[in-house]
N, CA, C and O atoms as a DFTB+ gen file, in Angstrom:
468 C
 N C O
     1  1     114.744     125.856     100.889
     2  2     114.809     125.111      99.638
     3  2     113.634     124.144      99.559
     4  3     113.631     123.206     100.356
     5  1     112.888     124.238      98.908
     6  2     112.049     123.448      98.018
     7  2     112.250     121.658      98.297
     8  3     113.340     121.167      98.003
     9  1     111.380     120.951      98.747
    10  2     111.673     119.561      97.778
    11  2     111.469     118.909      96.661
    12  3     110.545     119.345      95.975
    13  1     112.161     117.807      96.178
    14  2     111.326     117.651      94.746
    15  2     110.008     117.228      95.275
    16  3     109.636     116.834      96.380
    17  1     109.254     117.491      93.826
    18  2     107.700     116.813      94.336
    19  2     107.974     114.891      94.319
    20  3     107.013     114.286      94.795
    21  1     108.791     114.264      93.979
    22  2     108.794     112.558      94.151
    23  2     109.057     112.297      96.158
    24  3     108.874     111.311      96.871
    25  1     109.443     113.409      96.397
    26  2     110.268     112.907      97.593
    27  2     109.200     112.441      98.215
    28  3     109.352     111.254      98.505
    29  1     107.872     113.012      98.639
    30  2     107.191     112.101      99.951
    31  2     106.481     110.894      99.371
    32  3     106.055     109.995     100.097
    33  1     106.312     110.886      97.532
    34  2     105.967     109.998      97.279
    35  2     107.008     108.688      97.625
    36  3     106.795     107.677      98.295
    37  1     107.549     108.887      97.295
    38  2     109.221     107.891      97.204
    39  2     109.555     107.067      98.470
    40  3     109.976     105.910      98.496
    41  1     109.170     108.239      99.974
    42  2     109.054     107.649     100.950
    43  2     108.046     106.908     101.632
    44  3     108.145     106.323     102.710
    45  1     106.708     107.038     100.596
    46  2     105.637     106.221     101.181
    47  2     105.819     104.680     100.367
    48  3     105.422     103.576     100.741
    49  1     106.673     105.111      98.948
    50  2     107.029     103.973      98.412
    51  2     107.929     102.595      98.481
    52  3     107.919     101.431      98.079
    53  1     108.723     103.525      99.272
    54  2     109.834     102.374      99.292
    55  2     109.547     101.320     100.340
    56  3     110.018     100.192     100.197
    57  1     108.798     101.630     101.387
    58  2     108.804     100.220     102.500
    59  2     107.635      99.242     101.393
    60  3     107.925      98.062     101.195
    61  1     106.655      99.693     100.889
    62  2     105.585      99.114     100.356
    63  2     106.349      98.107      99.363
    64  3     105.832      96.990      99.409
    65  1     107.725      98.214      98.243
    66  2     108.221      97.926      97.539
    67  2     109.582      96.770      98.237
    68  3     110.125      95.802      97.704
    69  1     109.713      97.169      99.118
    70  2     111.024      96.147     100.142
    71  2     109.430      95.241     100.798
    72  3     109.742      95.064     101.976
    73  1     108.325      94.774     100.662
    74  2     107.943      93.947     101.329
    75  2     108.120      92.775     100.503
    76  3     108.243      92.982      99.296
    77  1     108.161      91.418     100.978
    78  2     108.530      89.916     100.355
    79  2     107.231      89.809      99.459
    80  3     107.342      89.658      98.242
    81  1     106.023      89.888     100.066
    82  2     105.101      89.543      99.127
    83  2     105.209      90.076      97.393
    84  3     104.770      89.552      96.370
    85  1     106.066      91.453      97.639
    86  2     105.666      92.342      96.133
    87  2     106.821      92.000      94.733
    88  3     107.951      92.438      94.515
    89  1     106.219      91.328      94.198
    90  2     107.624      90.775      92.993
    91  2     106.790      91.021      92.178
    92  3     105.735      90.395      92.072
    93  1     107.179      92.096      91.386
    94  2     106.724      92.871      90.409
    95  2     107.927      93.141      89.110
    96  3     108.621      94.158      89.113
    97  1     108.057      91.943      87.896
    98  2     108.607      91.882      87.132
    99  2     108.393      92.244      85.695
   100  3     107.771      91.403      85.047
   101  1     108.754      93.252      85.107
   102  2     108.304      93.752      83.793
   103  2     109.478      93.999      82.695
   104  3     110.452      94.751      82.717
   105  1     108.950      92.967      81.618
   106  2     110.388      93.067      80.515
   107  2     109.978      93.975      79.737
   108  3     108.757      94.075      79.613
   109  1     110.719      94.758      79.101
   110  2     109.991      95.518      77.890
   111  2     110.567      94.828      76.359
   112  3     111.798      94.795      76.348
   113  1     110.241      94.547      75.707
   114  2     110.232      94.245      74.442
   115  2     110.464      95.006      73.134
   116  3     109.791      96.037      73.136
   117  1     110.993      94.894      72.316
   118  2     111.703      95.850      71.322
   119  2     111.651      97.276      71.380
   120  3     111.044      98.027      70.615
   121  1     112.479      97.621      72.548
   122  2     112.434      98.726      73.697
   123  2     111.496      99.713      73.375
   124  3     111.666     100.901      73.099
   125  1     110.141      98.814      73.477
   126  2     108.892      99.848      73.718
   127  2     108.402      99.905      75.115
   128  3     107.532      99.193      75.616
   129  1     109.188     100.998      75.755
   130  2     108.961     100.969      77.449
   131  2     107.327     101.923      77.618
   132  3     106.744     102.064      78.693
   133  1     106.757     102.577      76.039
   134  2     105.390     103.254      77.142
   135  2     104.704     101.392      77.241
   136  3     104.307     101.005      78.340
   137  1     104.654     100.547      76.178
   138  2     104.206      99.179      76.605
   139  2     104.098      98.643      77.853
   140  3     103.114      98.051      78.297
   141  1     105.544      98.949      78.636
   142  2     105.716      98.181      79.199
   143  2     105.468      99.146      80.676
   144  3     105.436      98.442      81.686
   145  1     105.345     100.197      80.847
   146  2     105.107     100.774      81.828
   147  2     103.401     100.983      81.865
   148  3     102.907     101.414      82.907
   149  1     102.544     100.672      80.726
   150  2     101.610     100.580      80.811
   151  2     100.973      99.231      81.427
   152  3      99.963      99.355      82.121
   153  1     101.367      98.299      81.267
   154  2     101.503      97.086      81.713
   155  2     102.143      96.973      83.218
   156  3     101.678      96.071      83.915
   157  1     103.019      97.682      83.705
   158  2     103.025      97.845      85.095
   159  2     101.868      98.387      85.908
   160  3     101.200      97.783      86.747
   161  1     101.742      99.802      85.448
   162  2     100.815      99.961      85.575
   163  2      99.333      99.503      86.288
   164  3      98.859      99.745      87.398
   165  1      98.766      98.627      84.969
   166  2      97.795      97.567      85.385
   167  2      98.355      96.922      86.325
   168  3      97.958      97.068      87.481
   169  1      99.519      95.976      85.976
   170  2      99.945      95.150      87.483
   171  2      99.870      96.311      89.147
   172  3      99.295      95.979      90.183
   173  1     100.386      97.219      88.991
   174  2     100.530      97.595      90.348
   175  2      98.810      97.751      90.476
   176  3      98.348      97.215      91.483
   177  1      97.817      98.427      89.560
   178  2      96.872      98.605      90.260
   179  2      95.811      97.222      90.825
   180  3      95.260      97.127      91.922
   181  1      95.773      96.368      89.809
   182  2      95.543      94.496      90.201
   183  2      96.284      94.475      92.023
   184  3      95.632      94.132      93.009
   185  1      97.442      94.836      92.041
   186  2      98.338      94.458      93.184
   187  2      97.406      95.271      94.436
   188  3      97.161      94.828      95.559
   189  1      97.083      96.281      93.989
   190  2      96.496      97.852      95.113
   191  2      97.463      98.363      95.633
   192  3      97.417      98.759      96.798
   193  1      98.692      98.475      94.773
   194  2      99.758      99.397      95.645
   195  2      99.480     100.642      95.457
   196  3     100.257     101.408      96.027
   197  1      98.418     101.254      94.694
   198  2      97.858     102.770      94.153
   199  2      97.596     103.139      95.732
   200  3      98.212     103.883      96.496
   201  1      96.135     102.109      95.956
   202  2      96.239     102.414      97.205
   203  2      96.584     102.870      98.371
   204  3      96.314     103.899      98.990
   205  1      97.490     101.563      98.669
   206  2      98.589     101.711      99.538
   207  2      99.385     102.636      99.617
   208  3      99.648     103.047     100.747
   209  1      99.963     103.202      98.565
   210  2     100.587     104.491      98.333
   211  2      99.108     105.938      99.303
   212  3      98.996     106.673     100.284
   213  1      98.614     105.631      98.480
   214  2      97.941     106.881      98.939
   215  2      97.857     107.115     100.279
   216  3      98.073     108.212     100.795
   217  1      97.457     105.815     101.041
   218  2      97.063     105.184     102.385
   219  2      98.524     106.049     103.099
   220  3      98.449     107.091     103.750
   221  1      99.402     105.535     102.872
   222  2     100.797     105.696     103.369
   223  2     101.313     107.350     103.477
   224  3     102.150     107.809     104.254
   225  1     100.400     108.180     102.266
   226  2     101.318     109.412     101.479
   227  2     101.198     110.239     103.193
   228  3     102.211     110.656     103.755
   229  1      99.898     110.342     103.772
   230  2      99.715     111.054     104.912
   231  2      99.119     110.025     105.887
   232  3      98.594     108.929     105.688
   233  1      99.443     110.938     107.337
   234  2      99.178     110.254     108.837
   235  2      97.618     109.919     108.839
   236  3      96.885     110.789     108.368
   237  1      97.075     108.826     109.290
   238  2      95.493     108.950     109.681
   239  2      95.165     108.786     110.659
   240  3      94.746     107.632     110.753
   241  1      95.098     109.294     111.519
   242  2      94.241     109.409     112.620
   243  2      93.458     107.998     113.124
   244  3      92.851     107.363     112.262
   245  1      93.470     107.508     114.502
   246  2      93.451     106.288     114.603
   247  2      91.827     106.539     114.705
   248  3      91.045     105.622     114.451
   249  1      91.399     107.787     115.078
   250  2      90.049     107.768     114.910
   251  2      89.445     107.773     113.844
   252  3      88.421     107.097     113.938
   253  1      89.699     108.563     112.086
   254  2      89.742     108.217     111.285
   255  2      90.009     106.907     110.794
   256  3      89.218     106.492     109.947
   257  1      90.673     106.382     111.035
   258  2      91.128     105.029     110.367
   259  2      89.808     104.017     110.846
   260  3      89.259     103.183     110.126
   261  1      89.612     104.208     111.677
   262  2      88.261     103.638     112.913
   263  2      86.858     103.757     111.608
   264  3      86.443     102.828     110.915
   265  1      86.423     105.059     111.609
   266  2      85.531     105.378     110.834
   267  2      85.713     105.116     109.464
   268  3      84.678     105.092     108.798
   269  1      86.903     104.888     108.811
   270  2      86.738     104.739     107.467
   271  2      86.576     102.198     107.631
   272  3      85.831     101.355     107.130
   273  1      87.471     102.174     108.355
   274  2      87.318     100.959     108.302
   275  2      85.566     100.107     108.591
   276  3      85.083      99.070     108.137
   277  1      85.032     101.176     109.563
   278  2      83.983     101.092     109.761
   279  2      82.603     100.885     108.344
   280  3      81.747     100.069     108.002
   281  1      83.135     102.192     107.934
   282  2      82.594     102.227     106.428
   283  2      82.524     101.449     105.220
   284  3      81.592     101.396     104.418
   285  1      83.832     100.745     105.190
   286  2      84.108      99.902     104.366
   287  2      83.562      98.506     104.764
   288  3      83.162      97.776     103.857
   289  1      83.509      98.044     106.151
   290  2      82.596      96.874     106.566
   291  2      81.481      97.077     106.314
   292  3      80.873      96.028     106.101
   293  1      80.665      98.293     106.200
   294  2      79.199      98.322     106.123
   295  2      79.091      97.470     104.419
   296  3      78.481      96.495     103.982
   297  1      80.060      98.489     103.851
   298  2      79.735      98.285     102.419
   299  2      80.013      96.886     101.821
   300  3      79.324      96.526     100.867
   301  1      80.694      96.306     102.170
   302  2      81.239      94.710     102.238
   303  2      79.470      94.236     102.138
   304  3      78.685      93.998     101.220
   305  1      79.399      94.270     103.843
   306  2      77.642      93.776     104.346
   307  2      76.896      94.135     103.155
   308  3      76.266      93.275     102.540
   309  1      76.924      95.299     102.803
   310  2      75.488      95.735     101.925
   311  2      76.059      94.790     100.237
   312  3      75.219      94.206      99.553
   313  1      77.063      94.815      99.974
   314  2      77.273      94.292      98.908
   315  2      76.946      92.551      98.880
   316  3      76.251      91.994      98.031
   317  1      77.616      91.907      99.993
   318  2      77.535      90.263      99.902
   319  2      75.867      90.358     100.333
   320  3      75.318      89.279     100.110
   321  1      75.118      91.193     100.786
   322  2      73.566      90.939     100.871
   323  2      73.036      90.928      99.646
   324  3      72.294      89.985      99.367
   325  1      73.286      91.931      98.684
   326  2      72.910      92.215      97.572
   327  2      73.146      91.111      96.866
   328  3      72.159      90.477      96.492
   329  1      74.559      90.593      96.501
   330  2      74.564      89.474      95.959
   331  2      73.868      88.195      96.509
   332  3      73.378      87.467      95.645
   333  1      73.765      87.868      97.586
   334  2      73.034      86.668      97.931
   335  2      70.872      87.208      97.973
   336  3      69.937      86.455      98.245
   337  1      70.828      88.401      97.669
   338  2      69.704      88.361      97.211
   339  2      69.054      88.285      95.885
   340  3      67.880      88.275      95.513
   341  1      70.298      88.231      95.243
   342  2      70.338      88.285      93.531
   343  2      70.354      86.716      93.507
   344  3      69.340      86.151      93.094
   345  1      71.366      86.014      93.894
   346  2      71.128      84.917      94.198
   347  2      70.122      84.162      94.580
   348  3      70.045      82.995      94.197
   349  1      69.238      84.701      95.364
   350  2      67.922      83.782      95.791
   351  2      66.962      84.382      94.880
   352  3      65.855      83.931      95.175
   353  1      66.888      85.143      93.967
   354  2      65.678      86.017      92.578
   355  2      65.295      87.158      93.890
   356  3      65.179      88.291      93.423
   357  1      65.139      87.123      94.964
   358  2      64.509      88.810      95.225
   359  2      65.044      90.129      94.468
   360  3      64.230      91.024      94.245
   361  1      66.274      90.265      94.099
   362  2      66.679      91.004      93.166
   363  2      67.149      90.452      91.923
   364  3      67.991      89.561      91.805
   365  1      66.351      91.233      90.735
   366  2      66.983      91.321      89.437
   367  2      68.599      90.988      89.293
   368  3      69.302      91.466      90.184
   369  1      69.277      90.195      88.234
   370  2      70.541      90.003      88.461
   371  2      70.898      91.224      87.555
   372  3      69.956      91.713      86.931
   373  1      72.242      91.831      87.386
   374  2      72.254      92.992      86.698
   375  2      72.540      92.445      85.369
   376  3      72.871      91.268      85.231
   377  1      72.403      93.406      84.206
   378  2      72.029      93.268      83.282
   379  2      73.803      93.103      82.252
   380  3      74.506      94.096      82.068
   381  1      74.073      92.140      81.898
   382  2      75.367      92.076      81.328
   383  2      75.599      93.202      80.395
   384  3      74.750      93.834      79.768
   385  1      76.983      93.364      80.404
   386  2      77.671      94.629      80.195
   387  2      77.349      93.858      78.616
   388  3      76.961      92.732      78.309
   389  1      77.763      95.205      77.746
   390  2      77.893      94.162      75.898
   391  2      79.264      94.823      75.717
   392  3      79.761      95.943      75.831
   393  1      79.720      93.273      75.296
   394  2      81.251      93.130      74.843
   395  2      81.133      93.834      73.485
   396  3      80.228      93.948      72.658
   397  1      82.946      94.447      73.618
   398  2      82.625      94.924      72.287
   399  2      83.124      93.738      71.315
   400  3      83.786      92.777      71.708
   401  1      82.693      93.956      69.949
   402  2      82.875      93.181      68.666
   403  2      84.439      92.768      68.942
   404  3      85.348      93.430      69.441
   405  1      84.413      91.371      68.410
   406  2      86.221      90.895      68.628
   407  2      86.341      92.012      67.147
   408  3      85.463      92.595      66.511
   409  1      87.901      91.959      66.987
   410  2      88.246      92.365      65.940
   411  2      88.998      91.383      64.927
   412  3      89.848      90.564      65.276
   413  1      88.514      91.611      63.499
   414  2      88.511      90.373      62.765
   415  2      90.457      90.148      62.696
   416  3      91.227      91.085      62.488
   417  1      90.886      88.696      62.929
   418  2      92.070      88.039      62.607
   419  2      92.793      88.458      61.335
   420  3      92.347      87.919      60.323
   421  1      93.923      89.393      61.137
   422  2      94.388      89.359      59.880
   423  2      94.836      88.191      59.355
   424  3      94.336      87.876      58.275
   425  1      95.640      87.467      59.826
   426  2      95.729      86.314      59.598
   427  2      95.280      85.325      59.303
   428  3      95.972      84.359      58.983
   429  1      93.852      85.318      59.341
   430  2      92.740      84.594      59.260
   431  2      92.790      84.080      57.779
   432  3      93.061      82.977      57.303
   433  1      92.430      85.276      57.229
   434  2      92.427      84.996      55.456
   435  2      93.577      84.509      54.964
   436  3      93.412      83.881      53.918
   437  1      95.199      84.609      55.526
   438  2      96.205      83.819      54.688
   439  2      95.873      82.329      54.419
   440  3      95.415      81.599      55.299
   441  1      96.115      81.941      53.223
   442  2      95.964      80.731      52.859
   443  2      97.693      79.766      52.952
   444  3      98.705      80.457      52.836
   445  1      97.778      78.958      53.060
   446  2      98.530      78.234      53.007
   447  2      98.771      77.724      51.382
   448  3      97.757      77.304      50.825
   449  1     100.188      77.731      50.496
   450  2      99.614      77.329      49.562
   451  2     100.279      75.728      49.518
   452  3     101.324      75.282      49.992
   453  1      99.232      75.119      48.764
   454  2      99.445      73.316      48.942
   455  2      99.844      73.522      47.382
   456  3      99.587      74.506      46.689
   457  1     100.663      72.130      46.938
   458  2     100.681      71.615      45.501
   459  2     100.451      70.328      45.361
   460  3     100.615      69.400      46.153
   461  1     100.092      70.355      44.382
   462  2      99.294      68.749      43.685
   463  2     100.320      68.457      42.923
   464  3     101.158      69.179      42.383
   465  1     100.031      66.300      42.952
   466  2     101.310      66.100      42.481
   467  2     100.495      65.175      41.178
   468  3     101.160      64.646      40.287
């Protein structure tokens, strides 16, 4: 027999979800739950439980784990260099992203109406 496909997710999930740090509270509002699961969503990925999940789904190898942690310190190094050379002008700072246009206030144009006495 088959398992469902949630099951090994479910089990990499649940210790990650019983830890104290993770209080992850989401109301939904005039029961529009894609809102509100979209909004989890963002929270879990802000949190890095995407991560963690993934981290968890399979075994890694302590020699793997070695080499990837390894990897990720390099990139740390190469990144806080980069920034503290942007910082001192040897490198160009990067070039700001362009926001998009706000979008105009409907509300904006209601007038209030006053009377004269």
């Amino acid at each position: 027999m088959q398992r469902p496909f949630w099951a090994d997710v479910s089990r990499a999930v649940l210790p990650l979800l019983q830890q104290p740090r993770l209080n992850l509270r989401i109301f939904v509002r005039d029961n529009n739950v894609d809102q509100a699961l979209r909004f989890l969503k963002k929270k879990m990925q802000r949190e890095g439980l995407f991560r963690e999940i993934k981290a968890h789904a399979a075994y890694e190898k302590p020699s793997e784990r070695r080499v990837r942690e390894k990897a990720e310190a390099i990139r740390r190094a190469k990144k806080l260099a980069r920034k503290k050379a942007q910082r001192e002008g040897l490198l160009p700072m990067p070039k700001p992203k362009p926001r998009p246009a706000a979008r105009p206030n409907p509300f904006a144009s209601v007038q209030t109406a006053t009377t004269k006495d």
